[in-house]
Tab-separated table of C-alpha atoms and ligand atoms in Angstrom:
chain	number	residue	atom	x	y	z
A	1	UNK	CA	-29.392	-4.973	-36.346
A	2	UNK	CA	-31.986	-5.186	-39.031
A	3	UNK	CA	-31.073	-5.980	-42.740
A	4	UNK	CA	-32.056	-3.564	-44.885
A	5	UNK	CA	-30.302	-1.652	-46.907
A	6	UNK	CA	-28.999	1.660	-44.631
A	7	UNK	CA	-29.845	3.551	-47.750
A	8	UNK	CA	-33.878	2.658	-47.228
A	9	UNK	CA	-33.850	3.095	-43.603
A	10	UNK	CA	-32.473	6.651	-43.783
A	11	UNK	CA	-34.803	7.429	-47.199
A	12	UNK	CA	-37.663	6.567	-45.420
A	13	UNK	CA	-36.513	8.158	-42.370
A	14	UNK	CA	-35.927	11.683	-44.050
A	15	UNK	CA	-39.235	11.247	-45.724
A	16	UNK	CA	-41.215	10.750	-42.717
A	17	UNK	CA	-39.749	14.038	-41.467
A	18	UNK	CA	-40.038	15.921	-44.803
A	19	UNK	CA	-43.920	15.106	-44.161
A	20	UNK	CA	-44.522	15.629	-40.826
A	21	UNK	CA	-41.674	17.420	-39.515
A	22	UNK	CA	-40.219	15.122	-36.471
A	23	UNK	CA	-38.533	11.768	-36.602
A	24	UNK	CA	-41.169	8.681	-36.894
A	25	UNK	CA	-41.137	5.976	-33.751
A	26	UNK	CA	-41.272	2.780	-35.720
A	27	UNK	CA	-39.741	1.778	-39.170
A	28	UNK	CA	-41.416	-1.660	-40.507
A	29	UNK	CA	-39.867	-3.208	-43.597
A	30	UNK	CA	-41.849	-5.897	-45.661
A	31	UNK	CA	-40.464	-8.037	-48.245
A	32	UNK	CA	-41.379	-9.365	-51.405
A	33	UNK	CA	-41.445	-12.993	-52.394
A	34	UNK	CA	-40.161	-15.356	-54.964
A	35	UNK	CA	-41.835	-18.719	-55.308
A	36	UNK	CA	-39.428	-21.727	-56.054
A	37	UNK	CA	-42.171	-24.231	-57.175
A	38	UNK	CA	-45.188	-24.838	-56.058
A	39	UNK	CA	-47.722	-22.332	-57.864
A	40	UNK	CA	-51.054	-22.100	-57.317
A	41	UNK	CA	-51.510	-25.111	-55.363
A	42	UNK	CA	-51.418	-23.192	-51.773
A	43	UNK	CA	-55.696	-22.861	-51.934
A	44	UNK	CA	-55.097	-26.298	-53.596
A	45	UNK	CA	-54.456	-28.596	-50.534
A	46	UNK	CA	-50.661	-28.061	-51.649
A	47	UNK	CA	-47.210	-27.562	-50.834
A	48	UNK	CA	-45.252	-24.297	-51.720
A	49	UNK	CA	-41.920	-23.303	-51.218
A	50	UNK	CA	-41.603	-19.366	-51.403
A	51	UNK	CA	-38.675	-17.031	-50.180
A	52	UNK	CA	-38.780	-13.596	-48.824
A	53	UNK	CA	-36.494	-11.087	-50.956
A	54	UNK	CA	-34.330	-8.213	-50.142
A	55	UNK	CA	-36.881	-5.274	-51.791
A	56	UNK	CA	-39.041	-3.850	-49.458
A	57	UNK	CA	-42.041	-2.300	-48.621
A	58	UNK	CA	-41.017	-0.024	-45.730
A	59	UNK	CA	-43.014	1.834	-43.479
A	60	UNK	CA	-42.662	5.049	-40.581
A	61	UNK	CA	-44.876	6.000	-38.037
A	62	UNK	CA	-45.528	7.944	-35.624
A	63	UNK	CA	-47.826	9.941	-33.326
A	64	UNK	CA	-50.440	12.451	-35.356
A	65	UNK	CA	-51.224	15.587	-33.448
A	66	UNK	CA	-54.997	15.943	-33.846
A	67	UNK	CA	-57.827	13.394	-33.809
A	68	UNK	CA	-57.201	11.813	-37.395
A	69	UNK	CA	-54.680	9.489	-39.138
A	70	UNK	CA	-52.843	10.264	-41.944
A	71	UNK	CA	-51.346	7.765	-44.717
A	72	UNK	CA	-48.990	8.848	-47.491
A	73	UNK	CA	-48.266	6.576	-50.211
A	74	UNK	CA	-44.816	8.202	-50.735
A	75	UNK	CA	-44.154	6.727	-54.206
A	76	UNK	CA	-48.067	8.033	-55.510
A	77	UNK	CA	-47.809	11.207	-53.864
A	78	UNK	CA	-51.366	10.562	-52.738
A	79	UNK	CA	-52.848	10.591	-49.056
A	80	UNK	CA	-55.411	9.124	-47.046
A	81	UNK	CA	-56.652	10.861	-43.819
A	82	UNK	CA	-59.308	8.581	-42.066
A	83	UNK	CA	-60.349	8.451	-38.157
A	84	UNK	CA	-58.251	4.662	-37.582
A	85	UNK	CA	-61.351	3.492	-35.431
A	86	UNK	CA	-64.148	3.754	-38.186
A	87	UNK	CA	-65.722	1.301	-40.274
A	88	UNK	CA	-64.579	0.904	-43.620
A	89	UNK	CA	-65.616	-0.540	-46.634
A	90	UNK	CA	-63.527	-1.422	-49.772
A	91	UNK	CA	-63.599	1.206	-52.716
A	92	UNK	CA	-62.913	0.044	-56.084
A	93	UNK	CA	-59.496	-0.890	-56.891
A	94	UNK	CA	-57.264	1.448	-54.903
A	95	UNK	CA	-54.253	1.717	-52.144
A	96	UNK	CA	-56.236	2.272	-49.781
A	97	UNK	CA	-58.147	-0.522	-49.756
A	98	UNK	CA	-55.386	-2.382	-48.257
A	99	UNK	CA	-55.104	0.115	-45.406
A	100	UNK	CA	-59.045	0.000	-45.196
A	101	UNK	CA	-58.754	-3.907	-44.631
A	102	UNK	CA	-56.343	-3.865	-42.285
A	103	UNK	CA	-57.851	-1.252	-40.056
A	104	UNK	CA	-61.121	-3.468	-39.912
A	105	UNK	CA	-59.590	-5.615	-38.787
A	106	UNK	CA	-58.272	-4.062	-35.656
A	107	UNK	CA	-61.138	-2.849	-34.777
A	108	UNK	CA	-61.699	-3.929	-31.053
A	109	UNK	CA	-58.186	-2.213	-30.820
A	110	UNK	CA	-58.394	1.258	-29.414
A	111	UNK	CA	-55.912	2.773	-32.690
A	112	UNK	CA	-53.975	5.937	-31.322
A	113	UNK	CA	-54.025	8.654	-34.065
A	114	UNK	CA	-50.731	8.049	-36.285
A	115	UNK	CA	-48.785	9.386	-39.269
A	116	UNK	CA	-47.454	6.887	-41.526
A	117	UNK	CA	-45.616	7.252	-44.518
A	118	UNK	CA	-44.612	4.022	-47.220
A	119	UNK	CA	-42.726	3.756	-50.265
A	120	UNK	CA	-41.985	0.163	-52.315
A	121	UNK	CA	-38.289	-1.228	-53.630
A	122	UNK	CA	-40.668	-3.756	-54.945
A	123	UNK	CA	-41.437	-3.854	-58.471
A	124	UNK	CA	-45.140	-3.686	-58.996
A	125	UNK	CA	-47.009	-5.927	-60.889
A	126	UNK	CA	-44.132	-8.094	-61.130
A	127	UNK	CA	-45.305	-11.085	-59.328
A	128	UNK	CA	-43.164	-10.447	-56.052
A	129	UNK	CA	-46.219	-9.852	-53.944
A	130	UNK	CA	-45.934	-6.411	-53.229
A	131	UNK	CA	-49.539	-6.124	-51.941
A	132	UNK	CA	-48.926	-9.132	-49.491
A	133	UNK	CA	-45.801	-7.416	-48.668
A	134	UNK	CA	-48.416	-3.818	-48.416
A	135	UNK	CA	-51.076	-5.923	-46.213
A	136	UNK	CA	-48.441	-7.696	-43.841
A	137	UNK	CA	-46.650	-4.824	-43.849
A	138	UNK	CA	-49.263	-2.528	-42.025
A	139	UNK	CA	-50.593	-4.863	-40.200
A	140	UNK	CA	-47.446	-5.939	-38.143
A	141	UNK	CA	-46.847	-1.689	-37.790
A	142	UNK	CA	-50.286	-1.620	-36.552
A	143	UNK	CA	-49.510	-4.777	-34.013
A	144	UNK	CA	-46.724	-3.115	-32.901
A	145	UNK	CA	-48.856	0.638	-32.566
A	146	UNK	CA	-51.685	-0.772	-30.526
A	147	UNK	CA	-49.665	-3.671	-28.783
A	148	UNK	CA	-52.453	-5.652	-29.910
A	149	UNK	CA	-49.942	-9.015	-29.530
A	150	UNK	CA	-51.009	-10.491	-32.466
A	151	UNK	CA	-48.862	-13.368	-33.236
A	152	UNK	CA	-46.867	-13.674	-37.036
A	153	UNK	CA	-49.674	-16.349	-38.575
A	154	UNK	CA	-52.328	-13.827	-37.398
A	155	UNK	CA	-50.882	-10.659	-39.717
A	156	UNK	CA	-50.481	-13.298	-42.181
A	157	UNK	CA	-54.334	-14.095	-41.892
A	158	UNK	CA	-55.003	-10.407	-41.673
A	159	UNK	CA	-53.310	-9.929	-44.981
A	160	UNK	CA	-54.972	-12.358	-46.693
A	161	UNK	CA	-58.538	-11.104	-45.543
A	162	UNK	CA	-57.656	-8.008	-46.678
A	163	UNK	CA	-56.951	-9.303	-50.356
A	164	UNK	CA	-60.411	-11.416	-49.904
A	165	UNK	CA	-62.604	-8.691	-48.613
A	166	UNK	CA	-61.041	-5.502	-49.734
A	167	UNK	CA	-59.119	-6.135	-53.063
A	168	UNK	CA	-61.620	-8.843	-54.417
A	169	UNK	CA	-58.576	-11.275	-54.832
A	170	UNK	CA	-59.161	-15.148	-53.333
A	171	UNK	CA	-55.788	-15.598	-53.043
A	172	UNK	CA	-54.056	-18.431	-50.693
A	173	UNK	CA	-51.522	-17.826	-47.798
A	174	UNK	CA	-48.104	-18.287	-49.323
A	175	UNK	CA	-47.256	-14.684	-50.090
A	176	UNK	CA	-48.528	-13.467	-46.573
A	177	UNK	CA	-46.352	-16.117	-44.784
A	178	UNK	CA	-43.306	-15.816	-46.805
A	179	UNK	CA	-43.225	-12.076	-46.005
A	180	UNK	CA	-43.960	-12.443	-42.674
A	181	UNK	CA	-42.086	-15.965	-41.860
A	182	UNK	CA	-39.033	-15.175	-44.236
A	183	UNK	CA	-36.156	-16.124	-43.622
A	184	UNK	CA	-32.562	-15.233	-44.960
A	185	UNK	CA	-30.910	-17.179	-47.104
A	186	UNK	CA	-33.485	-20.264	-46.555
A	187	UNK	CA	-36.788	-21.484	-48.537
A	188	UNK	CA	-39.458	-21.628	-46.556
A	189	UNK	CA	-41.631	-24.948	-47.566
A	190	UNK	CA	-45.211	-24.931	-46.178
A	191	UNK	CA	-48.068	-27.085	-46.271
A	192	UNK	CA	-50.677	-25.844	-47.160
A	193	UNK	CA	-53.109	-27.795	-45.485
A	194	UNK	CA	-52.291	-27.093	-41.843
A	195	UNK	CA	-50.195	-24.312	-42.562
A	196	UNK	CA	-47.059	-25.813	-40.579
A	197	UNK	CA	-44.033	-25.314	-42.416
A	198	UNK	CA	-39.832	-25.613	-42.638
A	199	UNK	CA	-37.214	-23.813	-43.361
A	200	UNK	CA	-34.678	-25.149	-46.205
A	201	UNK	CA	-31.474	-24.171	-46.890
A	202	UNK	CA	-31.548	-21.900	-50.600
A	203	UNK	CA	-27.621	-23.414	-51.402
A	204	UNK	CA	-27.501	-23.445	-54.957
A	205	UNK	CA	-24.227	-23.030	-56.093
A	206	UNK	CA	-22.711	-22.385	-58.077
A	207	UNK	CA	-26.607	-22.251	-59.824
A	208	UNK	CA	-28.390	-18.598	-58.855
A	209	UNK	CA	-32.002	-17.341	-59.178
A	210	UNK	CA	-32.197	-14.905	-61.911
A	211	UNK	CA	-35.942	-13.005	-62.707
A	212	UNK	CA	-36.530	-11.718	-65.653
A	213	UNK	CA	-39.781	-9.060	-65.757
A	214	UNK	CA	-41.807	-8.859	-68.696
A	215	UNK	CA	-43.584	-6.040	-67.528
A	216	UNK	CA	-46.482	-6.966	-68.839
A	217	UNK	CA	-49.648	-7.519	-66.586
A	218	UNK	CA	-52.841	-8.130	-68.291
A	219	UNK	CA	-55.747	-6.444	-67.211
A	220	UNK	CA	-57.922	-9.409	-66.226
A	221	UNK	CA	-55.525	-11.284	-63.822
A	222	UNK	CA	-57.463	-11.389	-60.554
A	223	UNK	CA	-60.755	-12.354	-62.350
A	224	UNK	CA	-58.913	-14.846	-63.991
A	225	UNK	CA	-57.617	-15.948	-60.689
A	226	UNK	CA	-60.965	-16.137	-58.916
A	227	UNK	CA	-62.414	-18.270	-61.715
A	228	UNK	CA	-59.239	-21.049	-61.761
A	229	UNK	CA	-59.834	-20.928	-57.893
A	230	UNK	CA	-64.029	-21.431	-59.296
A	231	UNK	CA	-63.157	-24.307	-61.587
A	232	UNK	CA	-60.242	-26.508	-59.571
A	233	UNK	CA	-63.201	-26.208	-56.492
A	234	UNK	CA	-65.361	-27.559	-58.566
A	235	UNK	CA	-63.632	-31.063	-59.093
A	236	UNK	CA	-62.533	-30.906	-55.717
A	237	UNK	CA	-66.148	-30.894	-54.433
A	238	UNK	CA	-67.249	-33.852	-56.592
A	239	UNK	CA	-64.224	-35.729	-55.983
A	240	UNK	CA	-65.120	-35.362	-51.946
A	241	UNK	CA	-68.831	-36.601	-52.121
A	242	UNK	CA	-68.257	-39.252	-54.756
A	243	UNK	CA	-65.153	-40.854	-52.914
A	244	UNK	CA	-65.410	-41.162	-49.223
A	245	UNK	CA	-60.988	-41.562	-49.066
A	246	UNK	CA	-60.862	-38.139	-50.536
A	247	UNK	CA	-60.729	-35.418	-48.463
A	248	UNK	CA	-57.952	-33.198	-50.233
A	249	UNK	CA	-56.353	-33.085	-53.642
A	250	UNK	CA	-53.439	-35.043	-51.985
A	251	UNK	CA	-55.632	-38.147	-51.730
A	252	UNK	CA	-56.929	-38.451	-55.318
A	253	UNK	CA	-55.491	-40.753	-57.910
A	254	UNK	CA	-55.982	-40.406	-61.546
A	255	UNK	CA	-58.175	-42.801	-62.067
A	256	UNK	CA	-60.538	-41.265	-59.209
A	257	UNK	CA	-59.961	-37.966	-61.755
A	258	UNK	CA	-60.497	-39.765	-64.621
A	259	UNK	CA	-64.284	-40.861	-63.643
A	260	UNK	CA	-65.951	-37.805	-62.748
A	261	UNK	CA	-64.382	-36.199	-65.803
A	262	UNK	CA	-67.420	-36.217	-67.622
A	263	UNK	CA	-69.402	-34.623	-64.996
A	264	UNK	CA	-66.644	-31.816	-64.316
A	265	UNK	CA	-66.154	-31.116	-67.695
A	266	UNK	CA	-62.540	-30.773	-69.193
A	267	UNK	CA	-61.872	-27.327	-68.009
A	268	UNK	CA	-62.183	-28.235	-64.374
A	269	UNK	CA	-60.063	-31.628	-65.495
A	270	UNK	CA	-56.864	-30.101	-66.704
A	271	UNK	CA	-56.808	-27.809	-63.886
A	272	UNK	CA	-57.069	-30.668	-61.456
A	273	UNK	CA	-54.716	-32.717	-63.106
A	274	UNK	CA	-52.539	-29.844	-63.172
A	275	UNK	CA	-52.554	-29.509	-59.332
A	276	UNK	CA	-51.996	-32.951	-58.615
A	277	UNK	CA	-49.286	-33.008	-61.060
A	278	UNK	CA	-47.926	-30.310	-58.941
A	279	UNK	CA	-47.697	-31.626	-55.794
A	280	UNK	CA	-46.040	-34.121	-56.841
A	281	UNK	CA	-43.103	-32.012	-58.406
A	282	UNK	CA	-42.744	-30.206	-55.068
A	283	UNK	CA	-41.951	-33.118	-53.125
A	284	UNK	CA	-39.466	-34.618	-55.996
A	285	UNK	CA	-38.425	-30.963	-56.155
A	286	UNK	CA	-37.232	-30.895	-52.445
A	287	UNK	CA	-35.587	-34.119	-53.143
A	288	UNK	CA	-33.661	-32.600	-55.825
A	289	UNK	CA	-32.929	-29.737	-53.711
A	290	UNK	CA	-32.028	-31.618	-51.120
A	291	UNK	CA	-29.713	-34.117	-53.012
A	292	UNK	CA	-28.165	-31.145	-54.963
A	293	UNK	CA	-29.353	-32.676	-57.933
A	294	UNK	CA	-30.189	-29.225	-59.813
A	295	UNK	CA	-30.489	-30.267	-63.604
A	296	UNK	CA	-33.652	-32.102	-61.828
A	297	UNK	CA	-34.789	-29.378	-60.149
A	298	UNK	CA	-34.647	-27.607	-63.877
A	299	UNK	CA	-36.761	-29.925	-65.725
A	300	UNK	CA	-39.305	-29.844	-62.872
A	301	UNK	CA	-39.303	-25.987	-63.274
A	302	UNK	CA	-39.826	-26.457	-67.163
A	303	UNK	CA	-42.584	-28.807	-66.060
A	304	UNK	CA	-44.334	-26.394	-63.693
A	305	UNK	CA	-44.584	-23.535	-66.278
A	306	UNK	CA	-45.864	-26.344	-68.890
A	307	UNK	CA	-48.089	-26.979	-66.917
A	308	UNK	CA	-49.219	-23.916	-65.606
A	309	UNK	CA	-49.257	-22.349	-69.793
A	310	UNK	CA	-51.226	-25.606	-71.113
A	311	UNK	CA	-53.739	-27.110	-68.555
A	312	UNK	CA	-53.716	-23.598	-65.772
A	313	UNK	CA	-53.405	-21.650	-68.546
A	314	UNK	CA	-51.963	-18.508	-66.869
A	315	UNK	CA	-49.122	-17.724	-68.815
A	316	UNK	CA	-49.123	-15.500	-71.533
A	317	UNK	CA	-47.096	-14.995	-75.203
A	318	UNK	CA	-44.936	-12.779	-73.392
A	319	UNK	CA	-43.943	-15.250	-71.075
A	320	UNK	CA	-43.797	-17.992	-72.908
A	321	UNK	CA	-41.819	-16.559	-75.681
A	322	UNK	CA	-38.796	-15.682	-72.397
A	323	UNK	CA	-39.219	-18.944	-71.226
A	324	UNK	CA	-38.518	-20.755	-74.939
A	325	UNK	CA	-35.737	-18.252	-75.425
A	326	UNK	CA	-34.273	-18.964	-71.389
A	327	UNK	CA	-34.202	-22.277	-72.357
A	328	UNK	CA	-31.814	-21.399	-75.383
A	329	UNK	CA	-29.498	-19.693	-73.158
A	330	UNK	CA	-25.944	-20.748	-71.821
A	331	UNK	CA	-25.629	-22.351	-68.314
A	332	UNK	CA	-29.758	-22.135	-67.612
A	333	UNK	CA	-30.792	-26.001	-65.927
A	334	UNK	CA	-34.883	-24.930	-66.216
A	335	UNK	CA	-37.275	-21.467	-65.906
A	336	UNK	CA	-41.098	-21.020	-65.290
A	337	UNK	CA	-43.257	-18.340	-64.688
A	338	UNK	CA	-43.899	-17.498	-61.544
A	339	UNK	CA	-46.723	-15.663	-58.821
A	340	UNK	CA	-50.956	-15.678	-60.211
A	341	UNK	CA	-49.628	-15.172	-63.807
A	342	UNK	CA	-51.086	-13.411	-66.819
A	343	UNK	CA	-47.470	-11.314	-67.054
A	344	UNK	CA	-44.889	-10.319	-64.096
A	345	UNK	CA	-41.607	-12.387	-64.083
A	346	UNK	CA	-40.203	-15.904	-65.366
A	347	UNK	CA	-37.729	-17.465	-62.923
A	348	UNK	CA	-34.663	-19.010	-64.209
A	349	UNK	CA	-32.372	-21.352	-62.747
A	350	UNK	CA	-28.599	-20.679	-64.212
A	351	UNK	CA	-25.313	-21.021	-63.563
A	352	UNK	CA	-23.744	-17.746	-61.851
A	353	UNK	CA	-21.358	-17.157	-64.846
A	354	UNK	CA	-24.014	-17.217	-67.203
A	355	UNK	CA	-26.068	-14.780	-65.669
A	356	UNK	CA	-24.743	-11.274	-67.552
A	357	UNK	CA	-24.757	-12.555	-71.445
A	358	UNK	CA	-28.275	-14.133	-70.691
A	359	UNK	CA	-30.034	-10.681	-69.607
A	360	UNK	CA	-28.627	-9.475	-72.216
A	361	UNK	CA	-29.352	-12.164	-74.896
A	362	UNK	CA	-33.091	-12.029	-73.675
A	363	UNK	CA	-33.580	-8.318	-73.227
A	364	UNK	CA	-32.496	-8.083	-76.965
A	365	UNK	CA	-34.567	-10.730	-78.242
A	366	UNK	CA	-37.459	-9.545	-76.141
A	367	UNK	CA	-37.152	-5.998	-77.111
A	368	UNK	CA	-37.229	-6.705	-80.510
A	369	UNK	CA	-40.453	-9.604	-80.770
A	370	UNK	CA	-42.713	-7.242	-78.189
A	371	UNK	CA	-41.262	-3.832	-78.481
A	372	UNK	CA	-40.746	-3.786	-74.639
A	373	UNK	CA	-37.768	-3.511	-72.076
A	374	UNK	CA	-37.748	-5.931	-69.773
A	375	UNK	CA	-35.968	-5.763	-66.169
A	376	UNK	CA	-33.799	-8.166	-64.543
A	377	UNK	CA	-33.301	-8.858	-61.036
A	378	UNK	CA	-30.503	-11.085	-59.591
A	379	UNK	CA	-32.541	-12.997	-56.481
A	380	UNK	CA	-31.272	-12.327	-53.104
A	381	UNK	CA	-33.163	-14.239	-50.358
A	382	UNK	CA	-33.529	-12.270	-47.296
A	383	UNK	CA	-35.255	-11.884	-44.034
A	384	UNK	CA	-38.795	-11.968	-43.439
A	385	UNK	CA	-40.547	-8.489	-41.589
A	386	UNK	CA	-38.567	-6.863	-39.424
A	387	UNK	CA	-39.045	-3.412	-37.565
A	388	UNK	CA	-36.671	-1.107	-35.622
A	389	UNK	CA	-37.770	1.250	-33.442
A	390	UNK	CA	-36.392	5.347	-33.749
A	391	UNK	CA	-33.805	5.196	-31.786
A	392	UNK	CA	-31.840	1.899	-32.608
A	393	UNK	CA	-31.322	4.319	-36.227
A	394	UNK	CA	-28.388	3.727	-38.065
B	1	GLA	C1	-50.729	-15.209	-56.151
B	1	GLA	C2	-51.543	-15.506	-54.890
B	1	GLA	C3	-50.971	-16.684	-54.112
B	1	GLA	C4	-50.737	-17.886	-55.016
B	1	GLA	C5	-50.022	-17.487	-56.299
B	1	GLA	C6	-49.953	-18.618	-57.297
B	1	GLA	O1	-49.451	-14.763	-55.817
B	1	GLA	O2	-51.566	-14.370	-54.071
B	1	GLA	O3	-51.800	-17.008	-53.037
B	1	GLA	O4	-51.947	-18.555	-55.280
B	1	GLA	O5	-50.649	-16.378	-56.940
B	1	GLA	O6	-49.203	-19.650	-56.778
């Protein structure tokens, strides 16, 4: 038995058939992610430590009659009718670019015509990886459509292509494998480097995961992503060829940092210092976690968005203001933004009591400095992707 909500499964179910008029074969749900700590240090020679969620991206498909494939985007009320064995090239910014990457991708697969329909319990734009979640998504339907026997790191690898080539993003592998590796109730930590990884107990209590979403998401986020990614390669080069020891950020010492500053510039400095800074907290992080020592694991989170607001510099006012005000609020041990930045949600670590009176505290106080409603969402960690097949339906 999957886990997904039984209200999804039959939604997506009665959609399917509301749009092509028969039951679909497969249903393939994809989660979003939180990240626990660890941010954007997974192209960074890093260690992450994400969780799969329980909002989905879900998927149905089945056979199409005629030669083509069709693709609704249930929640746009938009299609996309293509022949699933052409070539494809990416289009600026839309859905179906993601759809257009994966396809490439399969493309020594012989891809039987198909109907597919999606729709998204993930926020969008919040940071919870709801294009990984789209990417993965498809591409383990598509595994399972063709048989191609891809294994789980593949899709993962497929994703992430897919945001390189087709959505212009040069984004690392943490979202892809915490949709695809998820697993319930446990942080998955990965390295980075060799992409092995472990599972960790999420026990908390009686501390919870709370997001807050500022719904904000400024408009030059994946540029801005590309050219951090630009200026943290750029000391990572010259720290390589000027000290033979070096081979990752993982290996450098400050001092090592601290001479080819000149030559790097200071942009390129804070942003290494901030990754090696934040390696560093993961590992005392999983020590914290692991010793239950959570008002630790708080100031470390209060560390990482420091960090990533004064030397990353991908936070935002909006986000900095909930963090300053989290901070102020009953029973919370630390909070950060989390995900690429520029907007989406700050993650706060507070005690399960507290949760209620501090959504509302900082929806009020938010509403009235930037005019906008924010959203809260209680974490749940669930289950990586999982699929059923028609007839196992609920
Ligand atoms: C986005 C990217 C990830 C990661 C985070 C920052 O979510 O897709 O690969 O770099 O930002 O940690």
């Amino acid at each position: 038995m999957i886990d997904v909500p039984n209200g999804l499964i039959r939604e997506l179910s009665l959609d399917f058939k509301a749009q092509f008029g028969r039951s679909p074969s497969l249903l393939v749900f994809a989660p979003g992610r939180i990240n626990v700590i660890g941010e954007h240090i997974d192209y960074n020679d890093g260690y992450v430590c994400p969780a799969a969620i329980d909002k989905f991206m879900g998927f149905a498909i089945g056979p199409a009659n005629g030669e083509l494939s069709l693709i609704t985007a249930l929640d746009l009320n938009e299609e996309f009718q293509c022949d699933a064995n052409d070539t494809f090239h990416p289009e600026k910014t839309h859905w179906t670019n993601y759809f257009k990457g994966v396809l490439s991708q399969f493309s020594t697969e012989n891809i039987a015509p198909f109907q597919l329909c999606f729709k998204s319990t993930i926020p969008g734009g919040a940071g919870l990886s709801s294009s990984a979640a789209l990417s993965c998504g498809f591409a383990y339907a598509l595994n399972e459509w063709t048989k191609a026997g891809k294994s789980k790191k593949e899709l993962a690898l497929i994703g992430q292509r897919t945001e390189h080539e087709f959505a212009g993003v040069n984004c690392g592998l943490m979202d892809q494998f915490a949709t695809v590796f998820g697993q319930k109730n446990h942080l998955l930590l990965m390295d980075c480097q060799d992409l092995s990884f472990s599972y960790v107990p999420a026990d908390f209590e009686p501390y919870t995961f709370l997001l807050i979403d500022s719904k904000v998401k400024h408009s030059l986020a994946d540029s801005a992503y590309n050219q951090r990614r630009r200026e943290v390669e750029k000391a990572k080069e010259l720290l390589k060829s000027t000290f033979t020891s070096v081979h990752s950020f993982r290996d450098v010492n400050e001092t090592q940092l601290e001479q080819i500053k000149a030559e790097i510039g200071d942009v390129s400095h804070k942003r290494a210092s901030f990754v090696m800074e934040e390696i560093q907290r993961v590992s005392d992080a999983m020590k914290s976690i692991e010793d239950k020592r959570f008002e630790h694991l708080g100031s470390l989170l209060n560390a990482t968005h420091r960090g990533l607001s004064e030397m990353y510099e991908v936070s935002c006012a909006e986000l900095d203001f909930l963090h300053d005000q989290a901070l102020a609020c009953t029973g919370v041990l630390g909070a950060r933004m989390m995900g690429g930045g520029f907007g989406g949600c700050l993650l706060i670590l507070i005690h399960q009591d507290d949760v209620q009176a501090a959504v509302t505290q900082l929806s009020k106080q938010y509403l009235a400095k930037f005019g906008i409603e924010s959203a809260a969402y209680p974490v749940k960690i669930g289950q990586g992707i999982q699929h059923m097949n028609w007839h196992e339906q609920v």
